[in-house]
Each structure stands twice: as structure tokens, then as C-alpha cells.
Amino acid sequence: MPQAVAITRAVSPALGACELTHVARVPIDVELARAQHRAYEQALIDAGYRVERLDTGPDMPDSVFVEDIAVVFDELAIITRPGAESRRRETPAVAEALAAYRPLHVIQPPGTVDGGDVLVAGRRVFVGRSSRTNDPAIAQMRQLLGPRGYTVCDTEVRGCLHLKSAATALDDDLLLVNRDWIDRAAFGGFTLVDVDPEEPAAANALRLADRIMVSASFPRTADCLRRRGLQLAIVEASEVAKAEGAVTCCSLIVGHSR
Ligand code: GLY
């Protein structure tokens, strides 16, 4: 099997001017963010991925959050139309990189969707309706993915930026969640693992082929996952958290079969 790829994007010198929705603006140490990002990429390499890092610039404060720009499936990749207008200039380079691996489908206006609102668990795709993601985009995704054997479920996002701030997949039937931020009824049939009550932002974990990547900021939730027998990769993510990002946001995983 070809080596799986993780597409990442460099930390912009303008990260401190990022979009913020639910998080108060505080100073971000861009050099520390870069060091943490390098360690994040090394953790991906250690997990068996080839990292392909795209360039950035001062006109793209949020570019490190490459997840929002595409959603990658085995059969195709969807290039999003990000809900924040400032982020739409991030799409060409991501599309160019992904075109080497997948046929591309591009979300059309008036649709808007951020990849952070799209949670894939096996053949089930949950799309969070949020300040970034709207019904026309959800309809386009349903039309694209339905004939390919995926079930697309829309659900509400509340209290946080993206659906994957509130829920991520640990396995095809196992989700890590903050129940206060999801509509539980949407996730019938899944086993739900709760974040520690003192770590409401801990539901964002990155599922890799043989391990789960979690932020070092959430040790109690990490202990809970370890007790379930999951292998973890712990990374420092304090600076991207100040930019309202987390571990899934910083890569697009292409190519490991689940
Ligand atoms: N700062 C992450 C975003 O708002 O897109």
C-alpha cells in the first residue's frame, strides 16, 4: 500500500490576526506556534505519514488550519468554500496539492462549509450547521456523497466554532464528545466517550492509522482514552488553541484505509 500522506500548511506570520468566533483574542507566540507545528508534523511522521507542507503568507492568518479547506474521502476530495471570506484565498494551493491524489469537487456558491464541520466515521458523514457551514453546502455534499455510498447527516453546532470542536471519531463507531455542544440524537448507534468535565475543548482528537493524537492541554481526557486501551500521541497545541484551532485542524490525511 502506498504511504499515507498528511498535508499541512506553514504557520502564517499573521496568525495573531486570525478569525475568532468563540475565543477571546490573546497574544499568540508565532515562533512557539511554529515549533509546536514542527513537533506536530514529527508526530505524524512517527505515525507513518509522509508530511507535505504547503507554504503560506501574511495574507492568510488561518492557513495552518488546512483541514477547513478540504474533506478527503477514498474516492474524491471536496474543496470547501470556507464560511469566512478571509479564508477563501487558502483554497487554490490546497486544491493543487490534493489534485495529485484525488478527483476534486468544489463547493459552489451560495454554499459555504469549513472542513472542521465535517465529521467522517466510516460511511457516515456528519455535517455541522454553524456560522461557517450552511444548508446549500450540505445539500451539495449529500448529492455528491450519497451515490458513493455515504450517508450525510446534518446536525446543529452550538457553543463552539465547528462540529469537530465538539465531536471527533476515535473509531468508526466510537466518538469523543462534549455532550453540551452536540445534539446527541444525531449520533444514535455510536458509543460516546465524554471529555473530562474540566476539559470542555478536549473533544478534538485526530484519528490516525494506529493511534489517536490529542493535545497535551487535556491530560484528564487523555487518561480516559488510555484506560480504554487507545494508543495516544500527545502534542503541544497551546498556540493554535488561542487561534481557535486544535489537532484535527492542522492536517489533511490522505490515504490510510480505515
Ligand atoms: N481561527 C480559526 C478560524 O476561525 O477559522
Tab-separated table of C-alpha atoms and ligand atoms in Angstrom:
chain	number	residue	atom	x	y	z
A	1	MET	CA	0.000	0.000	0.000
A	2	PRO	CA	1.399	3.499	-0.809
A	3	GLN	CA	2.475	5.544	2.188
A	4	ALA	CA	-0.294	7.709	3.611
A	5	VAL	CA	0.201	11.450	3.284
A	6	ALA	CA	-0.541	14.267	5.693
A	7	ILE	CA	-0.873	17.676	4.054
A	8	THR	CA	-0.032	20.514	6.409
A	9	ARG	CA	0.440	24.226	5.905
A	10	ALA	CA	3.003	26.537	7.451
A	11	VAL	CA	2.098	28.901	10.285
A	12	SER	CA	1.454	32.368	8.852
A	13	PRO	CA	3.412	35.300	10.310
A	14	ALA	CA	-0.048	36.868	10.694
A	15	LEU	CA	-1.500	34.047	12.855
A	16	GLY	CA	-2.263	36.606	15.564
A	17	ALA	CA	-4.788	38.257	13.212
A	18	CYS	CA	-6.754	35.014	12.754
A	19	GLU	CA	-10.524	34.723	12.670
A	20	LEU	CA	-12.047	34.261	16.143
A	21	THR	CA	-15.639	33.391	16.991
A	22	HIS	CA	-15.955	31.905	20.497
A	23	VAL	CA	-12.475	32.654	21.823
A	24	ALA	CA	-11.182	35.974	23.156
A	25	ARG	CA	-8.148	37.365	21.370
A	26	VAL	CA	-4.899	36.967	23.322
A	27	PRO	CA	-1.317	37.338	22.087
A	28	ILE	CA	-0.015	34.355	20.133
A	29	ASP	CA	3.677	33.448	20.156
A	30	VAL	CA	4.209	32.742	16.448
A	31	GLU	CA	7.664	31.236	16.960
A	32	LEU	CA	6.267	28.878	19.612
A	33	ALA	CA	3.376	28.071	17.277
A	34	ARG	CA	5.921	27.147	14.595
A	35	ALA	CA	7.893	24.939	16.992
A	36	GLN	CA	4.684	23.194	18.096
A	37	HIS	CA	3.687	22.771	14.466
A	38	ARG	CA	7.024	21.137	13.635
A	39	ALA	CA	6.534	18.749	16.553
A	40	TYR	CA	3.006	18.027	15.299
A	41	GLU	CA	4.426	17.170	11.875
A	42	GLN	CA	7.057	14.956	13.513
A	43	ALA	CA	4.302	13.127	15.383
A	44	LEU	CA	2.636	12.476	12.019
A	45	ILE	CA	5.930	11.184	10.597
A	46	ASP	CA	6.379	8.972	13.672
A	47	ALA	CA	2.913	7.567	12.982
A	48	GLY	CA	3.979	6.580	9.455
A	49	TYR	CA	2.816	9.527	7.348
A	50	ARG	CA	4.718	11.441	4.725
A	51	VAL	CA	4.214	15.117	5.501
A	52	GLU	CA	3.701	17.509	2.617
A	53	ARG	CA	3.814	21.075	3.934
A	54	LEU	CA	2.358	23.904	1.862
A	55	ASP	CA	3.653	27.473	2.019
A	56	THR	CA	1.735	30.363	3.482
A	57	GLY	CA	1.951	34.151	3.614
A	58	PRO	CA	0.958	37.194	5.669
A	59	ASP	CA	-2.341	37.414	3.779
A	60	MET	CA	-3.520	34.057	5.195
A	61	PRO	CA	-3.603	34.265	9.010
A	62	ASP	CA	-5.546	30.994	9.386
A	63	SER	CA	-3.711	28.936	6.772
A	64	VAL	CA	-2.265	26.462	9.299
A	65	PHE	CA	-5.838	25.183	9.719
A	66	VAL	CA	-5.680	23.320	6.434
A	67	GLU	CA	-8.450	20.918	7.458
A	68	ASP	CA	-11.064	23.595	6.787
A	69	ILE	CA	-10.183	23.805	3.106
A	70	ALA	CA	-10.961	20.253	2.031
A	71	VAL	CA	-12.561	16.966	3.025
A	72	VAL	CA	-10.767	13.881	1.756
A	73	PHE	CA	-12.508	10.572	1.048
A	74	ASP	CA	-11.113	7.408	-0.526
A	75	GLU	CA	-12.924	8.220	-3.786
A	76	LEU	CA	-12.639	12.002	-4.050
A	77	ALA	CA	-11.789	15.213	-2.249
A	78	ILE	CA	-14.191	18.070	-1.692
A	79	ILE	CA	-12.665	21.538	-1.859
A	80	THR	CA	-14.684	23.677	0.501
A	81	ARG	CA	-15.881	27.232	0.194
A	82	PRO	CA	-14.918	28.476	3.674
A	83	GLY	CA	-17.524	30.377	5.647
A	84	ALA	CA	-15.086	33.169	6.495
A	85	GLU	CA	-14.421	35.223	3.368
A	86	SER	CA	-10.850	35.880	4.573
A	87	ARG	CA	-10.100	32.170	4.267
A	88	ARG	CA	-11.189	31.623	0.654
A	89	ARG	CA	-7.778	32.595	-0.684
A	90	GLU	CA	-6.422	29.471	1.049
A	91	THR	CA	-8.143	27.122	-1.377
A	92	PRO	CA	-6.048	27.206	-4.607
A	93	ALA	CA	-2.838	25.774	-3.116
A	94	VAL	CA	-4.725	23.065	-1.224
A	95	ALA	CA	-6.646	22.106	-4.352
A	96	GLU	CA	-3.426	21.945	-6.333
A	97	ALA	CA	-1.842	19.630	-3.745
A	98	LEU	CA	-4.863	17.354	-3.463
A	99	ALA	CA	-5.294	17.072	-7.232
A	100	ALA	CA	-2.273	14.742	-7.204
A	101	TYR	CA	-4.196	12.258	-5.070
A	102	ARG	CA	-7.936	12.553	-5.664
A	103	PRO	CA	-10.524	13.777	-8.178
A	104	LEU	CA	-11.702	17.143	-6.871
A	105	HIS	CA	-15.219	18.503	-6.390
A	106	VAL	CA	-15.614	22.150	-5.450
A	107	ILE	CA	-18.424	23.550	-3.284
A	108	GLN	CA	-20.291	26.230	-5.227
A	109	PRO	CA	-21.926	29.486	-4.021
A	110	PRO	CA	-24.098	30.105	-2.124
A	111	GLY	CA	-22.780	27.059	-0.289
A	112	THR	CA	-20.232	27.570	2.461
A	113	VAL	CA	-18.602	24.844	4.519
A	114	ASP	CA	-15.485	24.527	6.659
A	115	GLY	CA	-13.869	21.105	6.817
A	116	GLY	CA	-13.901	21.439	10.600
A	117	ASP	CA	-17.659	20.980	10.416
A	118	VAL	CA	-17.403	17.622	8.629
A	119	LEU	CA	-17.023	14.510	10.764
A	120	VAL	CA	-16.475	11.258	8.871
A	121	ALA	CA	-16.950	7.922	10.641
A	122	GLY	CA	-16.830	5.055	8.171
A	123	ARG	CA	-19.585	5.659	5.602
A	124	ARG	CA	-21.367	8.147	7.867
A	125	VAL	CA	-20.699	11.829	7.317
A	126	PHE	CA	-21.970	14.382	9.826
A	127	VAL	CA	-22.023	17.998	8.756
A	128	GLY	CA	-22.461	20.667	11.398
A	129	ARG	CA	-24.667	23.609	10.553
A	130	SER	CA	-22.679	26.503	12.012
A	131	SER	CA	-21.682	30.118	11.486
A	132	ARG	CA	-19.394	28.733	8.727
A	133	THR	CA	-21.448	25.940	7.159
A	134	ASN	CA	-24.859	26.323	5.546
A	135	ASP	CA	-27.655	24.236	4.045
A	136	PRO	CA	-26.742	24.772	0.359
A	137	ALA	CA	-23.290	23.290	1.022
A	138	ILE	CA	-24.787	20.388	2.963
A	139	ALA	CA	-27.139	19.698	0.038
A	140	GLN	CA	-24.203	19.692	-2.400
A	141	MET	CA	-22.300	17.257	-0.190
A	142	ARG	CA	-25.308	14.970	0.075
A	143	GLN	CA	-25.717	14.970	-3.703
A	144	LEU	CA	-22.043	14.175	-4.199
A	145	LEU	CA	-21.580	11.561	-1.492
A	146	GLY	CA	-24.951	9.788	-1.443
A	147	PRO	CA	-24.418	7.949	-4.748
A	148	ARG	CA	-20.988	6.876	-3.482
A	149	GLY	CA	-22.472	5.042	-0.511
A	150	TYR	CA	-22.133	7.661	2.213
A	151	THR	CA	-24.958	8.799	4.477
A	152	VAL	CA	-24.808	12.540	5.072
A	153	CYS	CA	-26.478	13.730	8.302
A	154	ASP	CA	-26.759	17.375	9.170
A	155	THR	CA	-26.656	18.433	12.787
A	156	GLU	CA	-26.530	21.623	14.815
A	157	VAL	CA	-23.364	23.107	16.277
A	158	ARG	CA	-23.710	25.197	19.435
A	159	GLY	CA	-21.274	26.748	21.875
A	160	CYS	CA	-18.196	26.193	19.716
A	161	LEU	CA	-16.809	27.032	16.277
A	162	HIS	CA	-17.029	23.722	14.428
A	163	LEU	CA	-18.680	20.335	14.777
A	164	LYS	CA	-15.252	18.803	15.337
A	165	SER	CA	-14.683	21.139	18.285
A	166	ALA	CA	-17.467	19.088	19.874
A	167	ALA	CA	-17.102	15.569	18.470
A	168	THR	CA	-14.438	13.540	16.669
A	169	ALA	CA	-14.206	9.888	15.677
A	170	LEU	CA	-11.951	7.541	17.645
A	171	ASP	CA	-13.165	4.634	15.529
A	172	ASP	CA	-15.985	4.077	13.053
A	173	ASP	CA	-18.453	3.543	15.936
A	174	LEU	CA	-16.771	5.443	18.749
A	175	LEU	CA	-16.883	9.214	19.211
A	176	LEU	CA	-15.142	11.527	21.678
A	177	VAL	CA	-17.680	14.225	22.542
A	178	ASN	CA	-18.576	17.207	24.632
A	179	ARG	CA	-22.292	16.473	25.129
A	180	ASP	CA	-23.048	20.111	25.915
A	181	TRP	CA	-22.118	21.108	22.361
A	182	ILE	CA	-23.773	18.352	20.301
A	183	ASP	CA	-27.250	17.143	19.560
A	184	ARG	CA	-26.948	13.627	20.971
A	185	ALA	CA	-29.955	12.419	18.991
A	186	ALA	CA	-27.923	12.769	15.784
A	187	PHE	CA	-25.376	10.221	16.964
A	188	GLY	CA	-27.611	7.255	17.753
A	189	GLY	CA	-25.790	3.957	17.279
A	190	PHE	CA	-22.415	5.372	18.325
A	191	THR	CA	-20.657	4.761	21.617
A	192	LEU	CA	-19.897	8.171	23.089
A	193	VAL	CA	-16.808	8.843	25.194
A	194	ASP	CA	-17.148	12.019	27.221
A	195	VAL	CA	-14.420	14.601	27.614
A	196	ASP	CA	-13.420	15.264	31.199
A	197	PRO	CA	-15.798	17.901	32.619
A	198	GLU	CA	-12.824	20.162	33.359
A	199	GLU	CA	-11.663	19.961	29.715
A	200	PRO	CA	-14.612	21.081	27.567
A	201	ALA	CA	-12.435	21.682	24.492
A	202	ALA	CA	-10.883	18.199	24.578
A	203	ALA	CA	-13.240	16.545	22.079
A	204	ASN	CA	-10.971	17.374	19.159
A	205	ALA	CA	-8.716	14.339	18.661
A	206	LEU	CA	-7.064	13.266	15.419
A	207	ARG	CA	-7.600	9.656	14.426
A	208	LEU	CA	-4.514	8.202	12.758
A	209	ALA	CA	-3.989	4.670	11.461
A	210	ASP	CA	-2.901	3.136	14.762
A	211	ARG	CA	-3.118	5.930	17.302
A	212	ILE	CA	-5.064	8.978	18.381
A	213	MET	CA	-3.393	12.382	18.530
A	214	VAL	CA	-4.523	14.615	21.384
A	215	SER	CA	-3.433	17.942	22.793
A	216	ALA	CA	-1.241	17.975	25.897
A	217	SER	CA	-3.661	20.549	27.305
A	218	PHE	CA	-6.155	17.771	28.087
A	219	PRO	CA	-4.406	15.233	30.359
A	220	ARG	CA	-7.577	14.028	32.091
A	221	THR	CA	-9.313	13.176	28.842
A	222	ALA	CA	-6.089	11.540	27.605
A	223	ASP	CA	-6.043	9.317	30.718
A	224	CYS	CA	-9.613	8.306	29.980
A	225	LEU	CA	-8.657	7.327	26.419
A	226	ARG	CA	-5.623	5.372	27.654
A	227	ARG	CA	-7.839	3.449	30.072
A	228	ARG	CA	-9.878	2.379	27.041
A	229	GLY	CA	-6.690	0.876	25.566
A	230	LEU	CA	-6.132	3.519	22.903
A	231	GLN	CA	-2.576	4.361	21.866
A	232	LEU	CA	-2.028	8.119	22.050
A	233	ALA	CA	0.316	10.667	20.509
A	234	ILE	CA	0.394	13.753	22.721
A	235	VAL	CA	1.351	17.097	21.182
A	236	GLU	CA	1.574	20.644	22.484
A	237	ALA	CA	-1.100	22.776	20.800
A	238	SER	CA	-1.443	25.811	23.076
A	239	GLU	CA	-0.801	28.425	20.380
A	240	VAL	CA	-3.228	27.093	17.773
A	241	ALA	CA	-5.823	26.819	20.563
A	242	LYS	CA	-5.502	30.606	21.032
A	243	ALA	CA	-6.366	30.882	17.317
A	244	GLU	CA	-9.445	28.669	17.869
A	245	GLY	CA	-7.789	25.643	16.305
A	246	ALA	CA	-6.916	22.170	17.502
A	247	VAL	CA	-5.200	18.985	16.387
A	248	THR	CA	-7.525	17.894	13.569
A	249	CYS	CA	-7.405	21.376	12.053
A	250	CYS	CA	-3.709	21.242	11.190
A	251	SER	CA	-3.637	18.417	8.641
A	252	LEU	CA	-5.477	16.727	5.811
A	253	ILE	CA	-4.933	12.992	5.988
A	254	VAL	CA	-4.843	11.344	2.587
A	255	GLY	CA	-4.807	7.681	2.072
A	256	HIS	CA	-4.932	5.465	5.088
A	257	SER	CA	-7.664	2.923	4.813
A	258	ARG	CA	-9.891	2.647	7.874
B	1	GLY	N1	-9.194	30.768	13.574
B	1	GLY	C1	-9.820	29.632	13.012
B	1	GLY	C2	-10.970	30.056	12.181
B	1	GLY	O1	-11.710	30.833	12.674
B	1	GLY	O2	-11.164	29.667	11.062
